[in-house]
CSV table of C-alpha atoms in Angstrom, one decimal:
chain,number,residue,atom,x,y,z
A,1,MET,CA,1.6,-16.1,-20.8
A,2,GLY,CA,4.9,-17.7,-19.9
A,3,ARG,CA,6.1,-14.5,-18.3
A,4,THR,CA,3.0,-14.1,-16.2
A,5,THR,CA,3.2,-17.8,-15.1
A,6,SER,CA,6.8,-17.4,-14.2
A,7,ARG,CA,6.1,-14.2,-12.2
A,8,ALA,CA,3.3,-15.9,-10.3
A,9,ALA,CA,5.6,-18.8,-9.4
A,10,THR,CA,8.3,-16.3,-8.2
A,11,ARG,CA,5.7,-14.4,-6.2
A,12,ARG,CA,4.5,-17.6,-4.4
A,13,SER,CA,8.1,-18.4,-3.5
A,14,ARG,CA,8.7,-15.0,-2.1
A,15,TRP,CA,5.5,-15.0,-0.1
A,16,LEU,CA,6.3,-18.4,1.4
A,17,GLY,CA,9.6,-16.9,2.7
A,18,LEU,CA,7.8,-13.8,3.9
A,19,ALA,CA,5.2,-15.8,5.7
A,20,ALA,CA,7.9,-17.7,7.6
A,21,ALA,CA,9.5,-14.4,8.6
A,22,VAL,CA,6.2,-13.0,9.9
A,23,GLY,CA,5.5,-16.1,11.9
A,24,ALA,CA,8.9,-15.8,13.6
A,25,LEU,CA,8.3,-12.1,14.4
A,26,ALA,CA,4.9,-12.8,15.7
A,27,LEU,CA,6.3,-15.3,18.2
A,28,LEU,CA,8.7,-12.7,19.5
A,29,SER,CA,6.5,-9.7,19.6
A,30,GLY,CA,2.9,-10.9,20.1
A,31,CYS,CA,3.1,-12.7,23.3
A,32,GLY,CA,3.2,-9.7,25.6
A,33,ASP,CA,0.3,-7.9,24.0
A,34,ASP,CA,-3.0,-7.4,25.9
A,35,GLU,CA,-4.9,-9.0,23.0
A,36,LYS,CA,-8.7,-9.0,22.6
A,37,ASN,CA,-11.0,-10.2,19.9
A,38,VAL,CA,-12.4,-7.5,17.6
A,39,SER,CA,-14.9,-7.7,14.8
A,40,ALA,CA,-13.3,-8.6,11.5
A,41,ALA,CA,-16.0,-6.6,9.8
A,42,GLU,CA,-14.7,-3.5,11.5
A,43,ARG,CA,-11.1,-4.3,11.9
A,44,ASP,CA,-10.1,-5.7,8.5
A,45,PRO,CA,-11.2,-2.8,6.4
A,46,ALA,CA,-9.5,-0.4,8.8
A,47,ILE,CA,-6.2,-2.3,8.5
A,48,TYR,CA,-6.4,-2.4,4.7
A,49,SER,CA,-7.3,1.2,4.5
A,50,THR,CA,-4.5,2.3,6.9
A,51,VAL,CA,-1.8,0.5,4.9
A,52,LEU,CA,-3.1,1.8,1.5
A,53,ARG,CA,-3.3,5.3,2.8
A,54,GLU,CA,-0.1,5.5,4.7
A,55,MET,CA,2.2,3.3,2.6
A,56,VAL,CA,0.8,3.5,-1.0
A,57,LEU,CA,-1.1,6.8,-1.4
A,58,ALA,CA,1.6,8.6,0.6
A,59,GLU,CA,4.1,7.9,-2.2
A,60,ILE,CA,1.8,9.1,-5.0
A,61,PRO,CA,2.2,12.8,-6.0
A,62,PRO,CA,-0.9,15.0,-5.5
A,63,THR,CA,-3.4,14.9,-8.3
A,64,GLY,CA,-2.7,17.5,-11.0
A,65,ALA,CA,1.0,17.8,-10.0
A,66,ALA,CA,2.1,17.1,-13.6
A,67,ASP,CA,1.1,19.2,-16.5
A,68,GLY,CA,-1.9,17.9,-18.4
A,69,ASP,CA,-3.2,15.8,-15.5
A,70,ASP,CA,-7.0,15.6,-15.0
A,71,SER,CA,-7.5,17.5,-11.8
A,72,GLY,CA,-10.6,15.3,-11.0
A,73,ALA,CA,-8.8,12.0,-11.4
A,74,LEU,CA,-8.0,9.8,-8.4
A,75,PRO,CA,-5.1,7.4,-8.1
A,76,ILE,CA,-6.0,3.9,-9.0
A,77,LEU,CA,-5.1,1.2,-6.5
A,78,TYR,CA,-5.5,-2.5,-7.2
A,79,VAL,CA,-5.8,-4.7,-4.2
A,80,SER,CA,-5.4,-8.5,-3.9
A,81,GLY,CA,-4.9,-11.2,-1.4
A,82,ALA,CA,-1.8,-13.5,-1.7
A,83,ASP,CA,-1.9,-17.0,-3.1
A,84,GLY,CA,-5.6,-17.0,-3.9
A,85,GLU,CA,-6.7,-15.6,-0.5
A,86,SER,CA,-9.9,-13.7,-1.3
A,87,VAL,CA,-11.0,-10.5,0.4
A,88,ALA,CA,-14.6,-10.7,1.7
A,89,VAL,CA,-17.1,-8.6,-0.4
A,90,ASP,CA,-18.3,-6.6,2.7
A,91,VAL,CA,-14.7,-5.8,3.6
A,92,GLN,CA,-14.0,-4.6,0.0
A,93,ALA,CA,-17.0,-2.3,0.2
A,94,GLU,CA,-15.8,-0.8,3.4
A,95,VAL,CA,-12.3,-0.2,2.0
A,96,VAL,CA,-13.8,1.5,-1.1
A,97,LYS,CA,-16.0,3.6,1.2
A,98,ASN,CA,-13.1,4.6,3.5
A,99,LEU,CA,-10.9,5.8,0.6
A,100,LYS,CA,-13.6,7.1,-1.8
A,101,ASP,CA,-12.2,10.6,-1.7
A,102,GLU,CA,-8.6,9.6,-1.9
A,103,ALA,CA,-8.3,6.8,-4.5
A,104,GLU,CA,-10.2,4.5,-6.8
A,105,ILE,CA,-9.9,1.0,-5.3
A,106,ARG,CA,-10.2,-2.1,-7.5
A,107,PHE,CA,-10.1,-5.5,-5.9
A,108,VAL,CA,-8.8,-8.4,-8.1
A,109,ASP,CA,-9.1,-12.1,-7.5
A,110,VAL,CA,-5.4,-12.7,-8.3
A,111,PRO,CA,-2.5,-10.2,-8.6
A,112,GLU,CA,-1.9,-11.1,-12.3
A,113,ASP,CA,-5.4,-9.8,-13.1
A,114,ALA,CA,-4.1,-6.3,-12.4
A,115,LEU,CA,-1.1,-6.5,-14.7
A,116,VAL,CA,-0.6,-5.5,-18.4
A,117,THR,CA,0.7,-8.5,-20.2
A,118,ASP,CA,1.9,-9.1,-23.8
A,119,ASP,CA,-1.5,-10.5,-24.6
A,120,GLU,CA,-3.3,-7.3,-23.6
A,121,SER,CA,-1.2,-4.7,-25.5
A,122,ASP,CA,1.2,-4.4,-28.4
A,123,GLY,CA,3.6,-2.4,-26.3
A,124,SER,CA,3.0,0.9,-28.1
A,125,GLY,CA,2.2,2.7,-24.8
A,126,ASP,CA,-0.8,4.5,-26.4
A,127,GLY,CA,-3.2,3.1,-23.8
A,128,GLY,CA,-6.8,2.2,-24.1
A,129,GLU,CA,-10.1,3.4,-23.2
A,130,GLY,CA,-12.4,2.0,-20.5
A,131,ASP,CA,-14.9,-0.6,-21.4
A,132,GLY,CA,-17.7,0.9,-19.4
A,133,SER,CA,-17.5,-1.8,-16.7
A,134,GLY,CA,-15.9,0.4,-14.2
A,135,ASN,CA,-12.6,-1.5,-14.5
A,136,GLY,CA,-11.1,1.0,-16.9
A,137,GLY,CA,-8.9,0.3,-19.9
A,138,THR,CA,-5.3,-0.5,-20.2
A,139,THR,CA,-3.3,2.7,-20.0
A,140,VAL,CA,0.4,2.1,-20.1
A,141,SER,CA,3.1,4.5,-19.3
A,142,THR,CA,6.0,2.0,-19.3
A,143,THR,CA,6.9,-0.8,-21.6
A,144,VAL,CA,4.8,-3.9,-21.5
A,145,GLY,CA,7.9,-5.9,-20.9
A,146,ASP,CA,8.1,-4.3,-17.5
A,147,GLU,CA,4.6,-5.9,-16.7
A,148,PRO,CA,3.2,-2.6,-15.3
A,149,VAL,CA,-0.1,-2.3,-13.4
A,150,GLN,CA,-3.1,-1.4,-15.6
A,151,ASP,CA,-4.2,2.2,-15.9
A,152,ASP,CA,-0.9,3.5,-14.3
A,153,GLY,CA,-2.1,2.1,-11.0
A,154,VAL,CA,-0.3,0.5,-8.1
A,155,LEU,CA,-1.0,-3.1,-7.0
A,156,THR,CA,-1.0,-3.9,-3.2
A,157,ILE,CA,-1.0,-7.6,-2.2
A,158,PHE,CA,-1.9,-8.5,1.4
A,159,GLY,CA,-1.1,-11.6,3.2
A,160,PRO,CA,-3.8,-13.1,5.6
A,161,LEU,CA,-4.8,-10.8,8.4
A,162,PRO,CA,-4.4,-12.2,11.9
A,163,GLU,CA,-7.8,-13.1,13.5
A,164,ASP,CA,-7.3,-11.2,16.7
A,165,GLY,CA,-4.9,-9.1,18.7
A,166,THR,CA,-4.3,-5.4,19.3
A,167,THR,CA,-0.9,-5.6,17.6
A,168,VAL,CA,-0.8,-7.4,14.3
A,169,GLN,CA,1.7,-8.1,11.6
A,170,VAL,CA,0.8,-8.2,8.0
A,171,ASP,CA,2.7,-9.2,4.9
A,172,VAL,CA,2.4,-6.5,2.3
A,173,GLU,CA,3.7,-6.3,-1.3
A,174,ILE,CA,3.6,-3.1,-3.3
A,175,TYR,CA,4.0,-3.6,-7.0
A,176,ARG,CA,4.3,-1.0,-9.8
A,177,ASN,CA,6.2,-3.0,-12.4
A,178,SER,CA,8.8,-5.8,-12.5
A,179,ALA,CA,11.5,-3.3,-11.6
A,180,ASP,CA,9.6,-1.8,-8.7
A,181,ASP,CA,8.3,-4.6,-6.5
A,182,ARG,CA,8.7,-4.4,-2.8
A,183,MET,CA,7.7,-6.6,0.1
A,184,TYR,CA,7.3,-5.6,3.8
A,185,VAL,CA,6.3,-6.9,7.2
A,186,VAL,CA,4.0,-4.2,8.6
A,187,THR,CA,3.2,-4.0,12.3
A,188,LEU,CA,0.0,-2.2,13.2
A,189,ALA,CA,-1.4,-1.4,16.6
A,190,GLY,CA,-5.0,-0.5,17.5
A,191,SER,CA,-8.4,-2.1,17.7
A,192,GLN,CA,-11.6,-2.2,15.6
A,193,ALA,CA,-11.7,0.8,13.3
A,194,LYS,CA,-8.6,2.7,14.5
A,195,TRP,CA,-5.1,1.4,13.6
A,196,VAL,CA,-1.7,3.0,13.2
A,197,ILE,CA,1.4,1.6,11.6
A,198,ARG,CA,4.0,0.9,14.3
A,199,SER,CA,6.8,-0.3,12.1
A,200,VAL,CA,7.6,-1.3,8.5
A,201,GLU,CA,10.3,-3.9,7.8
A,202,PRO,CA,11.5,-4.4,4.2
A,203,VAL,CA,12.0,-8.0,3.1
A,204,GLY,CA,14.4,-9.1,0.5
């Protein structure tokens, strides 16, 4: 529990610094845009889906690439907002729909809910079976001390999405385990359901 609490505190500190960086960049880059209001119900799922597809799924080897893989299994992506920011249920449903043929998307209330902790496993790495809830079991391919994501998944944490604009900047953290934890400022351009990533700036 202590390790998880410490990691949560560290994450909050990192996110505060990242939010400040994004705010400064927004002042520099957002003023000249021809901005217009777009529907959050259309826009937000498209932004989440674009980042997950282009930044997270693009790094995952094709299904069945390794011997013994289940050719029917999809990558598991956990998704969370930062610092208790919740993702609206209708937005979650659209993201799941958008990526249904590419990944199994699981939204969690807080990032720590997606992690394997000392309380959940004895560190044997044998993994567990699903509980029938659709959330899967706890399959571990690395040591528990590395605090990996459950079910060999990847956790993506999103900062708040801007309310409007045809060019937006979003804080994104991609977490696999304590040794592979990266933060970015991602700039996207588009409107409504069509967005493209314009730039990705590593932070830290």
